[in-house]
Coordinates of C-alpha atoms and ligand atoms in Angstrom, one line a residue:
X354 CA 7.8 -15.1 -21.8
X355 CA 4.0 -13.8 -20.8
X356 CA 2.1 -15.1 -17.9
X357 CA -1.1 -14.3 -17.2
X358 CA -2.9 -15.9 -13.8
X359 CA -6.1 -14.8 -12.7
X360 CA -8.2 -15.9 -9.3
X361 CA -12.2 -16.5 -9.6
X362 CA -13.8 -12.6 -9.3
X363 CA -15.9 -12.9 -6.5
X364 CA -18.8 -12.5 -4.8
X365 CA -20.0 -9.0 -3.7
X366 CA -23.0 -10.5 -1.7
X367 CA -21.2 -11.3 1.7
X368 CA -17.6 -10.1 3.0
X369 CA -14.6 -11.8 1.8
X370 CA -13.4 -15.7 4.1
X371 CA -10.3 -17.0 4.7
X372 CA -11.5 -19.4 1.3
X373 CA -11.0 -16.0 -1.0
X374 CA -7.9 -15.2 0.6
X375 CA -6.7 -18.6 0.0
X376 CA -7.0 -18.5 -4.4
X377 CA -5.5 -15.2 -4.0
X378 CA -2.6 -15.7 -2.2
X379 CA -1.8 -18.9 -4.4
X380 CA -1.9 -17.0 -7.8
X381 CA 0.3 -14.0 -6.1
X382 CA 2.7 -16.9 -5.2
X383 CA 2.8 -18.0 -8.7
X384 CA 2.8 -14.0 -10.2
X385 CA 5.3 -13.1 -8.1
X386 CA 7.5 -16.5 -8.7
X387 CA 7.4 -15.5 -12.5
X388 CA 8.3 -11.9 -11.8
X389 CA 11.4 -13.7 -10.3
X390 CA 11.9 -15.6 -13.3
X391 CA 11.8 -12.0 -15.6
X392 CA 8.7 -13.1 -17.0
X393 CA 6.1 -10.4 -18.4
X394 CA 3.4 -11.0 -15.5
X395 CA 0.0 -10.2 -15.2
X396 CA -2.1 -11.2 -12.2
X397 CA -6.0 -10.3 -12.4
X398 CA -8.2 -10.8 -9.4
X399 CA -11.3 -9.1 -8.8
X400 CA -15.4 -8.9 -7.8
X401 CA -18.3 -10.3 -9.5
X402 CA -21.1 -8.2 -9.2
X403 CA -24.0 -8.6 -11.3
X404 CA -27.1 -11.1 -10.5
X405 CA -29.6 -12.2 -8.7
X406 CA -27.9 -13.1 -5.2
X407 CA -26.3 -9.7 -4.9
X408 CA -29.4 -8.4 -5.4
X409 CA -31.3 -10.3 -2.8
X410 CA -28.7 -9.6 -0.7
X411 CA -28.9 -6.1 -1.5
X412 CA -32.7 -6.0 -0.9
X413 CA -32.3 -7.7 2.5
X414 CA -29.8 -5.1 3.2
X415 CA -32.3 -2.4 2.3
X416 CA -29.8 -0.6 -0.2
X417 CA -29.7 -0.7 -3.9
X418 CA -27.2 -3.9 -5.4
X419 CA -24.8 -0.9 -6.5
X420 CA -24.4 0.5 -3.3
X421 CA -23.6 -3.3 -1.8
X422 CA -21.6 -3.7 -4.7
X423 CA -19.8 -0.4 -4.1
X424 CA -19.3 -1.7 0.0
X425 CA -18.2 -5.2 -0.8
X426 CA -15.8 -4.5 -3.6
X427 CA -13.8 -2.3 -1.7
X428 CA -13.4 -5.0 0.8
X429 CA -12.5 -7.3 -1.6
X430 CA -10.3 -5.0 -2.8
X431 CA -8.7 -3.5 0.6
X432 CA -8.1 -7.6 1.4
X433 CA -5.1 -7.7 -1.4
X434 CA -3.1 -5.6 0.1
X435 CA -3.1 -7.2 3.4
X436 CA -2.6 -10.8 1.7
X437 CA 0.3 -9.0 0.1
X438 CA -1.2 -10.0 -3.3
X439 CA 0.7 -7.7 -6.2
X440 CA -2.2 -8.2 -8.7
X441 CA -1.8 -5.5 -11.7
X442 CA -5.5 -5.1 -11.6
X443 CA -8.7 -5.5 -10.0
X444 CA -11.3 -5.8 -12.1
X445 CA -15.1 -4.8 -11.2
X446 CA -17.9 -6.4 -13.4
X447 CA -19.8 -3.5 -12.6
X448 CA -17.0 -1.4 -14.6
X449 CA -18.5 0.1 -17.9
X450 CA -15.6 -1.0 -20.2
X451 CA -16.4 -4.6 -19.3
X452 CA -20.1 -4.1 -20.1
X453 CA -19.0 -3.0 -23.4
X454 CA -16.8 -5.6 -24.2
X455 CA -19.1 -8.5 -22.8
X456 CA -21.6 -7.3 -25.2
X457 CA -19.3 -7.2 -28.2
X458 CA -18.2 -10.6 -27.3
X459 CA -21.4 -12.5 -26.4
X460 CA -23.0 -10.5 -30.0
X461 CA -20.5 -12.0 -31.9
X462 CA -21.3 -15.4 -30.4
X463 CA -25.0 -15.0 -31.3
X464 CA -23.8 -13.3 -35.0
X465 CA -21.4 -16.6 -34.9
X466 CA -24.7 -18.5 -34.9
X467 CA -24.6 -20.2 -31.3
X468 CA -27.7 -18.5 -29.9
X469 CA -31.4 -19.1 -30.2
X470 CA -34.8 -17.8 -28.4
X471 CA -36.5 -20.6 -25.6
X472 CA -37.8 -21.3 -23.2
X473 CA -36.2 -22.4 -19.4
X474 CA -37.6 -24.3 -16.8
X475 CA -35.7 -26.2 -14.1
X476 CA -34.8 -26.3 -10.4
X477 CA -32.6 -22.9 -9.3
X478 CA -30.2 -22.0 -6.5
X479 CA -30.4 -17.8 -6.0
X480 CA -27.4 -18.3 -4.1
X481 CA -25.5 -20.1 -6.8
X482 CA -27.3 -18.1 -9.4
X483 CA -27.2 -21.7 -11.5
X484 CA -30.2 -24.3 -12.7
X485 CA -29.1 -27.6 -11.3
X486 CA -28.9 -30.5 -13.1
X487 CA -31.7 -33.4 -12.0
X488 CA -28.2 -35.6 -10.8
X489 CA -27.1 -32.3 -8.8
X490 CA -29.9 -31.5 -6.9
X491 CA -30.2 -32.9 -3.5
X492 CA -33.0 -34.4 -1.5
X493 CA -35.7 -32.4 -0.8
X494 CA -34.9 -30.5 -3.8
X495 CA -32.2 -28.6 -2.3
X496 CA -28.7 -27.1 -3.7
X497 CA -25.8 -29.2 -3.0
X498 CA -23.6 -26.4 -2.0
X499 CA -25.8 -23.9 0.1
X500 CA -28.4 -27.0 0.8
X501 CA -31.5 -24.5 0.6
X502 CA -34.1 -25.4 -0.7
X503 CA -34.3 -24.8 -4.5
X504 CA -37.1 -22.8 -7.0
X505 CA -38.5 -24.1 -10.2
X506 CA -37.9 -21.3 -12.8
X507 CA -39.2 -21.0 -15.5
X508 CA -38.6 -17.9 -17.8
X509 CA -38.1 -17.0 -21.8
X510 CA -34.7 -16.2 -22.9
X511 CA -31.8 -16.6 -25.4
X512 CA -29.9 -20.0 -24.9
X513 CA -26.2 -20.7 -26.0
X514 CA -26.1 -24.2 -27.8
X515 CA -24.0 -26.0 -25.5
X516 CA -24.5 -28.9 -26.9
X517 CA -23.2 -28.9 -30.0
X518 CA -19.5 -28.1 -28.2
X519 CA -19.4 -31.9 -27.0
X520 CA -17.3 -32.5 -29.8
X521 CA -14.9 -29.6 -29.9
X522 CA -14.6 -29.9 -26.2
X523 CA -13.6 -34.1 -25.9
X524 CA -11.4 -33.3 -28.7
X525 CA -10.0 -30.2 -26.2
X526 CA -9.5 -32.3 -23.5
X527 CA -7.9 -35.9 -25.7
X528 CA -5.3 -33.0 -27.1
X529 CA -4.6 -30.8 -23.9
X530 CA -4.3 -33.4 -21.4
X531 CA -2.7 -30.8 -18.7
X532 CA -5.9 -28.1 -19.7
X533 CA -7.5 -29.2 -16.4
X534 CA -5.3 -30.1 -13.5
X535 CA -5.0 -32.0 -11.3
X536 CA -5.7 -35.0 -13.1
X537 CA -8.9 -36.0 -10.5
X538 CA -9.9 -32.5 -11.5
X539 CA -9.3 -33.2 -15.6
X540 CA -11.2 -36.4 -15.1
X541 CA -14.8 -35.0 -13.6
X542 CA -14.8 -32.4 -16.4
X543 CA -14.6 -35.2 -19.0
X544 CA -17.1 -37.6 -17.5
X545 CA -19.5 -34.2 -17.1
X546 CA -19.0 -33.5 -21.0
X547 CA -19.2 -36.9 -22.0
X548 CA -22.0 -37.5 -20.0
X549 CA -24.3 -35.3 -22.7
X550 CA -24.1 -31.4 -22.4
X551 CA -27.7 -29.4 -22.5
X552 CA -28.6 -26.1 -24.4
X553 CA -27.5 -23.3 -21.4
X554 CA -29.9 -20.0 -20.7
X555 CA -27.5 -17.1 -21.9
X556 CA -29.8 -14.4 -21.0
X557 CA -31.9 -13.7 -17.8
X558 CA -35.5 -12.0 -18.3
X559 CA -36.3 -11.3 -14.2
X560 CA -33.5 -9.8 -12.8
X561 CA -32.3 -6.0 -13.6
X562 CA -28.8 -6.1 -12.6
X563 CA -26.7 -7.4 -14.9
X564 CA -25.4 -6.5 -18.5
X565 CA -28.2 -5.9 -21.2
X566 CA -28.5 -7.7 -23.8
X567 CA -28.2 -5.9 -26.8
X568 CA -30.8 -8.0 -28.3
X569 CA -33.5 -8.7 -26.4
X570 CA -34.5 -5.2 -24.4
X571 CA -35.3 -5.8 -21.0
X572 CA -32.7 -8.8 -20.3
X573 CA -29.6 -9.0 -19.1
X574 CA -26.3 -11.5 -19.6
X575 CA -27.0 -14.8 -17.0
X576 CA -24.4 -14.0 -14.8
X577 CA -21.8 -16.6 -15.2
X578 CA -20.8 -15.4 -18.8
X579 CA -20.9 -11.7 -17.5
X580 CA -18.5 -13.4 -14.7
X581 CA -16.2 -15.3 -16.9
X582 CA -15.4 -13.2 -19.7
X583 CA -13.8 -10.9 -17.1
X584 CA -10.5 -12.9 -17.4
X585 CA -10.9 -11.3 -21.2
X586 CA -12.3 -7.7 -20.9
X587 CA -9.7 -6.6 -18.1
X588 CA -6.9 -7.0 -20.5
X589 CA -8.4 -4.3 -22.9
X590 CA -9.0 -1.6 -20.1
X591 CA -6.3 -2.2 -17.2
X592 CA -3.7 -0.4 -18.5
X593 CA -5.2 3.5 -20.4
X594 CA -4.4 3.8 -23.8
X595 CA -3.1 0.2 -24.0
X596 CA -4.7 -3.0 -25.2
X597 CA -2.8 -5.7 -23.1
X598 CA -4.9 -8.4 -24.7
X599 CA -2.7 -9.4 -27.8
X600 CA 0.4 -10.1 -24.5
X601 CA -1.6 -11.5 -22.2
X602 CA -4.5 -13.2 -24.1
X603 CA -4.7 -16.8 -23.4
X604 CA -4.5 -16.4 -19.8
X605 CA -1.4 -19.0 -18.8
X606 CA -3.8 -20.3 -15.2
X607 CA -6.8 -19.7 -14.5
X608 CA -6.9 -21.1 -10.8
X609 CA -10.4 -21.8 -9.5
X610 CA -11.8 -23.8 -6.7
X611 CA -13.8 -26.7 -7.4
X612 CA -16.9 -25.6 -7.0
X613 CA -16.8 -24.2 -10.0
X614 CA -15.3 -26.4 -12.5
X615 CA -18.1 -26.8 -14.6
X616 CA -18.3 -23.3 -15.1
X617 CA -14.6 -23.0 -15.9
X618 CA -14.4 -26.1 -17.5
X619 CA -16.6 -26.7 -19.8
X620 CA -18.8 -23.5 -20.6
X621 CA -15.9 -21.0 -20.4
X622 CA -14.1 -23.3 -23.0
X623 CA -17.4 -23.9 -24.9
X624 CA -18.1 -19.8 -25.1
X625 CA -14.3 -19.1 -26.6
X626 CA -14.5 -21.3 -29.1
X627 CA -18.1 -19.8 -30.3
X628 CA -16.6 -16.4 -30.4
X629 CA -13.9 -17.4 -31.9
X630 CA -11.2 -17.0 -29.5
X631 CA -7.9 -18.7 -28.2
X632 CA -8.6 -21.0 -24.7
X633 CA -6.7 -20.7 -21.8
X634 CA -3.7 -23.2 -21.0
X635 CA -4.5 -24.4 -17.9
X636 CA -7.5 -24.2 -15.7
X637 CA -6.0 -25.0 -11.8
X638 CA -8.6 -26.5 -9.4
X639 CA -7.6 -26.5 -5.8
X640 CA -9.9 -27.6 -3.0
X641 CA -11.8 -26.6 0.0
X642 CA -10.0 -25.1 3.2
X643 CA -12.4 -26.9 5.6
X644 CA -13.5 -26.4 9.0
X645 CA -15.2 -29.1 11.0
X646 CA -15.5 -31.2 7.5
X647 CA -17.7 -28.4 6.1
X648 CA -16.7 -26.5 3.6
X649 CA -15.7 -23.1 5.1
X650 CA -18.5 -20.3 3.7
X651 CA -20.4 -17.5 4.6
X652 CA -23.3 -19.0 4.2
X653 CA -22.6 -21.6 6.7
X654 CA -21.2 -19.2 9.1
X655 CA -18.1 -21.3 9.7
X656 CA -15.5 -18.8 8.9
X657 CA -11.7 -18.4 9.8
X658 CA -11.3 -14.3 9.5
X659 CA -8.1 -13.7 7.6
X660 CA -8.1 -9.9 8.7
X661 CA -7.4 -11.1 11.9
X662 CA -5.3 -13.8 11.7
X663 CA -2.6 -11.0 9.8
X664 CA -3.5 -8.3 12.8
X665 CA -2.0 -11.0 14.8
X666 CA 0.6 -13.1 13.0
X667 CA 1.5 -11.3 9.8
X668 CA 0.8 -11.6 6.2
X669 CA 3.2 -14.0 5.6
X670 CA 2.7 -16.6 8.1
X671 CA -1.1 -16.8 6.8
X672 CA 0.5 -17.0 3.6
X673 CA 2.7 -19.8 4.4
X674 CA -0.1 -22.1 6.3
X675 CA -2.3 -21.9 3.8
X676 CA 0.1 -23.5 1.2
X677 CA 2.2 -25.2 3.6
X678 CA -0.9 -27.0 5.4
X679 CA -2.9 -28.0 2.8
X680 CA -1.3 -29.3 0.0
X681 CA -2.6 -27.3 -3.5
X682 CA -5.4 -29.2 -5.2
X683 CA -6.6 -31.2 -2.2
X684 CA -9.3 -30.1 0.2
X685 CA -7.7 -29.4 4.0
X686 CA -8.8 -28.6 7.2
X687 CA -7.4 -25.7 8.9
X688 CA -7.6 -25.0 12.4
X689 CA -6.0 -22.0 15.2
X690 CA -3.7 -24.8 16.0
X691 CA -2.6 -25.9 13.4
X692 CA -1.7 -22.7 12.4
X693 CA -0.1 -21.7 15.5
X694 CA 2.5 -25.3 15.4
X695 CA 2.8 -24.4 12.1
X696 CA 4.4 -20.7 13.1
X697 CA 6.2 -21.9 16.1
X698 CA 7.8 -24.7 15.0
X699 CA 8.9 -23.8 11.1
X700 CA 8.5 -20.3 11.1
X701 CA 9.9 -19.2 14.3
X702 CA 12.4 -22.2 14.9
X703 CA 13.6 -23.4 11.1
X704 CA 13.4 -20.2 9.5
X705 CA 13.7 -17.9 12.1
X706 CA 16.5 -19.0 14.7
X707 CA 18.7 -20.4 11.0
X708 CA 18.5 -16.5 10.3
X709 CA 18.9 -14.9 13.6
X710 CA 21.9 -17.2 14.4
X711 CA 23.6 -17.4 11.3
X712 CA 23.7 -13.4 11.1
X713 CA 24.5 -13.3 15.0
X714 CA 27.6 -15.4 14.2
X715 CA 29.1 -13.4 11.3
X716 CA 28.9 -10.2 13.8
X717 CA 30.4 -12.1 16.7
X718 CA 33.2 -13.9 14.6
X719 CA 33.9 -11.8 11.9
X720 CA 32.6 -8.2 12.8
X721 CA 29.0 -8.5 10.6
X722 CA 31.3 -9.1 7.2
X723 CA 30.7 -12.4 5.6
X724 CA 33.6 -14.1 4.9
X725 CA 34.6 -13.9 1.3
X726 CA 35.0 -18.0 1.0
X727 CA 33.8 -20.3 -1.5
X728 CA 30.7 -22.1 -0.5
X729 CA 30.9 -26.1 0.7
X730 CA 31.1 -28.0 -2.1
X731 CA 29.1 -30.2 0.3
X732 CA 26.2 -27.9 -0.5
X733 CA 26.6 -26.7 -3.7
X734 CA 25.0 -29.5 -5.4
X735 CA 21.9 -29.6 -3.5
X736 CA 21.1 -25.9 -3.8
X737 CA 21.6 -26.1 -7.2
X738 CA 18.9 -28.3 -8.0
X739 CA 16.9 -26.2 -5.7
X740 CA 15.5 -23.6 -8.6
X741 CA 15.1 -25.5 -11.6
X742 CA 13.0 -28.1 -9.2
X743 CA 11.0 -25.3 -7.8
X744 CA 10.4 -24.0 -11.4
X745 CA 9.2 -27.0 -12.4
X746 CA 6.4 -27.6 -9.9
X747 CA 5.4 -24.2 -9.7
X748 CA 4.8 -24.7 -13.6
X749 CA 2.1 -27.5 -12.6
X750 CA 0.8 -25.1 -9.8
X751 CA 2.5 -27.7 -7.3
X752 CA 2.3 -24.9 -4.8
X753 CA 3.1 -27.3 -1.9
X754 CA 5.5 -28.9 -2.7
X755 CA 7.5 -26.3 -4.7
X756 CA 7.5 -24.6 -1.1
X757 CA 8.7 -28.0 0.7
X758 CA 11.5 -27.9 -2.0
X759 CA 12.9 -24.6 -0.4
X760 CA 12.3 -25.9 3.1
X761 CA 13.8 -28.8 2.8
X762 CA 16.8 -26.4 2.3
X763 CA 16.3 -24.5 5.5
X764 CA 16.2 -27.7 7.6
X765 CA 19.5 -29.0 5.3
X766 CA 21.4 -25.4 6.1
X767 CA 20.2 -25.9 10.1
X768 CA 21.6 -29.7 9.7
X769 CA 24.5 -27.8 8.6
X770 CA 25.4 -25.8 11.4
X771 CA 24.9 -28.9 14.0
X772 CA 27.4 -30.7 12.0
X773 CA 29.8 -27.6 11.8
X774 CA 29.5 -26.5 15.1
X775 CA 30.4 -22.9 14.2
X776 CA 31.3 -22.0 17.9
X777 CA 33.8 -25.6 18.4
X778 CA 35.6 -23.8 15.3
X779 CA 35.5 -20.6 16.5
X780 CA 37.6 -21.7 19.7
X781 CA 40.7 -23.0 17.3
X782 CA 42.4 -20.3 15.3
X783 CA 44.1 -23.0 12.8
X784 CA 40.5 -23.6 11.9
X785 CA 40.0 -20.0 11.1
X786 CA 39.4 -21.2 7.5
X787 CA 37.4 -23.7 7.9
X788 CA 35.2 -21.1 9.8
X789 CA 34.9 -18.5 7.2
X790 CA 33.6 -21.2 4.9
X791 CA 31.2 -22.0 6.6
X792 CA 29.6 -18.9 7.7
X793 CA 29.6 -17.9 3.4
X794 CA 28.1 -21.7 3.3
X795 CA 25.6 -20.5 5.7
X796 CA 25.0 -16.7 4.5
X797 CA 24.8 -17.2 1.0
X798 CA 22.5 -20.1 1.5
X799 CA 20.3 -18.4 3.2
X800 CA 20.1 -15.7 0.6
X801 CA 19.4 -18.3 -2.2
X802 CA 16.6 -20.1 -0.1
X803 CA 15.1 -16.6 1.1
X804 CA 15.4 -15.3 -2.9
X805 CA 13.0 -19.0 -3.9
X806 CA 11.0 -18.1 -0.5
X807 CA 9.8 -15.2 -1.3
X808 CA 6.8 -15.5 -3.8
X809 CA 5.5 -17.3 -0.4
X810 CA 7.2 -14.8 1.7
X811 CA 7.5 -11.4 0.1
X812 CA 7.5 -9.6 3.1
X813 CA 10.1 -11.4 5.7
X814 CA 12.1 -12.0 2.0
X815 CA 12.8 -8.3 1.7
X816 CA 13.8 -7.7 5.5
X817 CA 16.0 -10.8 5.2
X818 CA 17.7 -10.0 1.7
X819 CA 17.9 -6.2 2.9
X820 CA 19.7 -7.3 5.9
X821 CA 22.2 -9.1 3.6
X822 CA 22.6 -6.6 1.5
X823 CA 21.6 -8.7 -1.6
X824 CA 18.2 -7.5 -2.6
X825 CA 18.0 -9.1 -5.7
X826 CA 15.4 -11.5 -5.9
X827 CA 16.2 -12.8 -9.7
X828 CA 15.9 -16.8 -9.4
X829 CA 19.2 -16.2 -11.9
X830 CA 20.9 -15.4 -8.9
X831 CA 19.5 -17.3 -6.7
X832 CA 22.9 -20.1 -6.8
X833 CA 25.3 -20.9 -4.3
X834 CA 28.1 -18.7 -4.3
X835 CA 26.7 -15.8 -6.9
X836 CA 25.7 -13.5 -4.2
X837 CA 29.4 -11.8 -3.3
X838 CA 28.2 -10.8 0.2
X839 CA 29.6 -8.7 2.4
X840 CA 28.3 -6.7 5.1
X841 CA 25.5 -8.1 7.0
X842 CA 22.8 -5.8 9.4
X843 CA 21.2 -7.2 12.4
X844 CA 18.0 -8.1 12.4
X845 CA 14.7 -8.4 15.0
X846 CA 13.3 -12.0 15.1
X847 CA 11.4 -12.6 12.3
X848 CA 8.7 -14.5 13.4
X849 CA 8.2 -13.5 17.4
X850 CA 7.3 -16.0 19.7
X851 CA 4.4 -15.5 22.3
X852 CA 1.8 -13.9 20.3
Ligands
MSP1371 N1 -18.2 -15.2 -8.6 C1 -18.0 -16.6 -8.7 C2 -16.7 -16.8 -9.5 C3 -16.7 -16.2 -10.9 S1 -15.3 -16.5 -11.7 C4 -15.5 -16.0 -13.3 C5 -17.8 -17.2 -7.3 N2 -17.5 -16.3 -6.3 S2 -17.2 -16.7 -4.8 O1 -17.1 -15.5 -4.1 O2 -18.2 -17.7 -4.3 O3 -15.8 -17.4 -4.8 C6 -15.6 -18.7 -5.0 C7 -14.1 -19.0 -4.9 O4 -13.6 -18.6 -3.7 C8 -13.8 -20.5 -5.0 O5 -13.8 -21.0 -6.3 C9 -12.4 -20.5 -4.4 O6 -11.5 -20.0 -5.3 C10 -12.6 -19.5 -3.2 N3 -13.2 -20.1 -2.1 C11 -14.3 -19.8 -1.4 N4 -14.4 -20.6 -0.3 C12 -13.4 -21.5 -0.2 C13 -13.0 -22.5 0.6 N5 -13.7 -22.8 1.7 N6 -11.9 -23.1 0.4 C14 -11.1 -22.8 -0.7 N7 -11.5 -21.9 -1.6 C15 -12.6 -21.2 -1.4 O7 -17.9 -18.4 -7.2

């Protein structure tokens, strides 16, 4: 099977947030839990770069919006690494291949007969680069989101009839009940298209930096389509010589926050079906990290830096927060201490001591060579259920509570060793069998619960596995009893106290 999950491309105006890390370490949970799976993955992620706020930005900056372009897309770019996100490319707006191919695209849409000349007038947020609506604006005729104040625009351009995809798009949303998820999410999109959908400006006549418009000299693409066709142009110029779209194309998740659903939505959808092409299956919309009840931003200056938060803890504890914290598709607030109870107490203690003292035992019992005993039958059961359940969720993006599933394991293997006592057994040689079982019990099920941890956990996943010898991280595998261990290596604590 092909799976294809992209993030939102983002912003080049300001410097990546813990909020961008957040979308990207959830669709490299999901990539990387298909990879497990043997699917055919690709995972796109990426900078939006054209428009009128990098280009304020850029002019406050006193460079050109390429040069800020250049200097915030590598950032964005240098931040997947340390999120330990495996995308298979990162796409850049700016890139002339997409240029080309947004072109051929949005000419089709206007040869398709879905474009006209007008003109535009309403209120407009630079920052979001979007005319509000008269329902969205806010008092004092400021944005919603960035609550500046707004400017009344008014400009001749090429409009895309939105409105006559009302139809096509209730009819989208009555046959593909699970297109938008969750179902809070599914539900606002609706009531948005049902509640009447205007004529959208498709070209921009005052700002330079964007895509031109084959058309109409002297304009360029309105951002957003620019933005959202990226999820479509990468797949024709990631790989050289190789058009990935007809493996890829429609992308299995798009996974967005919510601030821009209506984007994703409804005029992503609405611009497919003009030029003709398949829709995505499911659009994802998870919610704001928050801080202080404010949605964490630049703009607002209240943000958590996730370079730092790695320096100090590691990629994977950030990783594990994020997801753990706040469940996937709600808004959460995340705070330094939450994290750090978060670390001590599941990381460190659950994860970390079962590990430590499960290996510690097999070399001080049986000389670092797990006992060649068939796992507790006790067990078995429950760890079977454990991948088809985590499957499952992470098929509806249930990111949360796919990774509960596995930990609900850890705590049930640390139960485990209480109820053995391990060392009471050790002290009775009649019991000798009774010991080997369960230090297989406890090996091998550490290895099938470290094999579903590590889309969350990539990097303490390989030490772990490595330190078992049982590298493989195929969810086939990953069942009580397939592993055949045998010789186990020590290992450092994986998640260090004191930090
Ligand atoms: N460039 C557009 C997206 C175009 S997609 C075709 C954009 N960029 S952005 O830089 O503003 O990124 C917005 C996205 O970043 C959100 O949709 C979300 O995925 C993520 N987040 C930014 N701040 C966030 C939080 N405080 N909390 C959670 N996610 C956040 O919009």
């Amino acid at each position: 099977m092909s799976f294809y999950v992209t993030t939102p491309i983002y912003y080049v105006n300001a410097a990546p947030h813990l909020g961008h890390a957040y979308t990207t370490i959830a669709a490299d949970v999901m990539a990387r839990h298909h990879r497990q799976r043997g699917d055919d993955v690709f995972f796109l992620t990426g900078t939006d770069e054209h428009g009128e706020p990098v280009a304020l930005a850029a002019e406050a900056a006193g460079v050109t919006p390429r040069e800020l372009a250049d200097l915030n897309s590598e950032r964005f770019r240098a931040l997947g690494p340390r999120l330990g996100a495996s995308n298979d490319f990162f796409i850049r707006t700016s890139d002339p291949e997409h240029g080309r191919r947004v072109q051929e695209v949005l000419t089709r849409v206007k040869d398709n007969g879905h474009v006209y000349e007008g003109t535009y007038e309403g209120w407009y947020c630079p920052r979001c680069a979007d005319f509000k609506t008269e329902s969205e604006v806010e008092d004092g005729n400021r944005c919603p989101i960035h609550h500046i104040e707004l400017i009344w625009e008014q400009e001749e351009n090429w409009f895309f009839r939105l409105s006559t995809f009302q139809e096509p798009l209730e009819r989208l949303y009555a046959e593909q009940p699970e297109f938008v998820r969750p179902r809070a999410r599914y539900n606002e999109a609706l009531s948005f298209v049902r509640g009447g959908l205007q004529d959208i400006s498709l070209t921009r006549a005052k700002t330079r930096w964007g895509i031109a418009v084959p058309w109409a000299p002297g304009q360029v693409f309105y951002v957003w389509f620019d933005a959202l066709l990226n999820y479509y142009t990468a797949l024709g110029y990631a790989r050289n010589g190789e058009d990935l779209t007809p493996r890829f194309w429609p992308a299995s998740y798009h996974l967005i926050g919510k601030d821009i659903l209506k984007f994703h939505t409804v005029f992503w959808p609405a611009m497919l079906m003009a030029a003709g092409l398949p829709l995505p299956h499911n659009v994802f919309v998870h919610g704001f990290l928050l801080m202080d009840g404010e949605k964490m931003s630049k703009s607002l200056g209240n943000v958590l830096d996730p370079f730092a938060v790695i320096d100090r803890y590691g990629t994977d504890a950030l990783r594990f927060y994020l997801l753990r914290d706040v469940p996937f598709g709600q808004d959460g607030s995340v705070s330094t201490a939450a994290f750090e109870a978060r670390y001590e107490t599941e990381l460190a203690n659950d994860l970390g001591n079962l590990a430590s003292r499960t290996i510690a035992m097999i070399h001080r019992y049986r000389d670092g060579v797990v006992p060649a005993s068939a796992p507790d039958p006790a067990l078995v059961a429950d760890f079977e259920a454990l991948v088809p359940r985590v499957c499952e969720l992470v098929d509806r993006a249930e990111l949360t509570q796919a990774l509960e599933e596995a930990w609900e394991r850890v705590r049930r293997l640390n139960r485990y060793v209480e109820e053995q006592a391990p060392w009471t057994l050790a002290k009775d040689d009649t019991r000798a069998a009774d010991l080997d079982r369960v230090l297989a019990t406890l090996a091998e099920g550490l290895r099938v619960v470290t094999v579903v941890l590590a889309a969350w956990l990539p990097t303490t996943a390989t030490t772990l596995l490595d330190a078992l010898g049982a590298p493989d991280l195929a969810l086939d595998g990953a069942r009580l009893g397939a592993g055949a261990l045998g010789r186990v290596a020590t290992i450092e604590p994986l998640f260090p106290k004191g930090r």
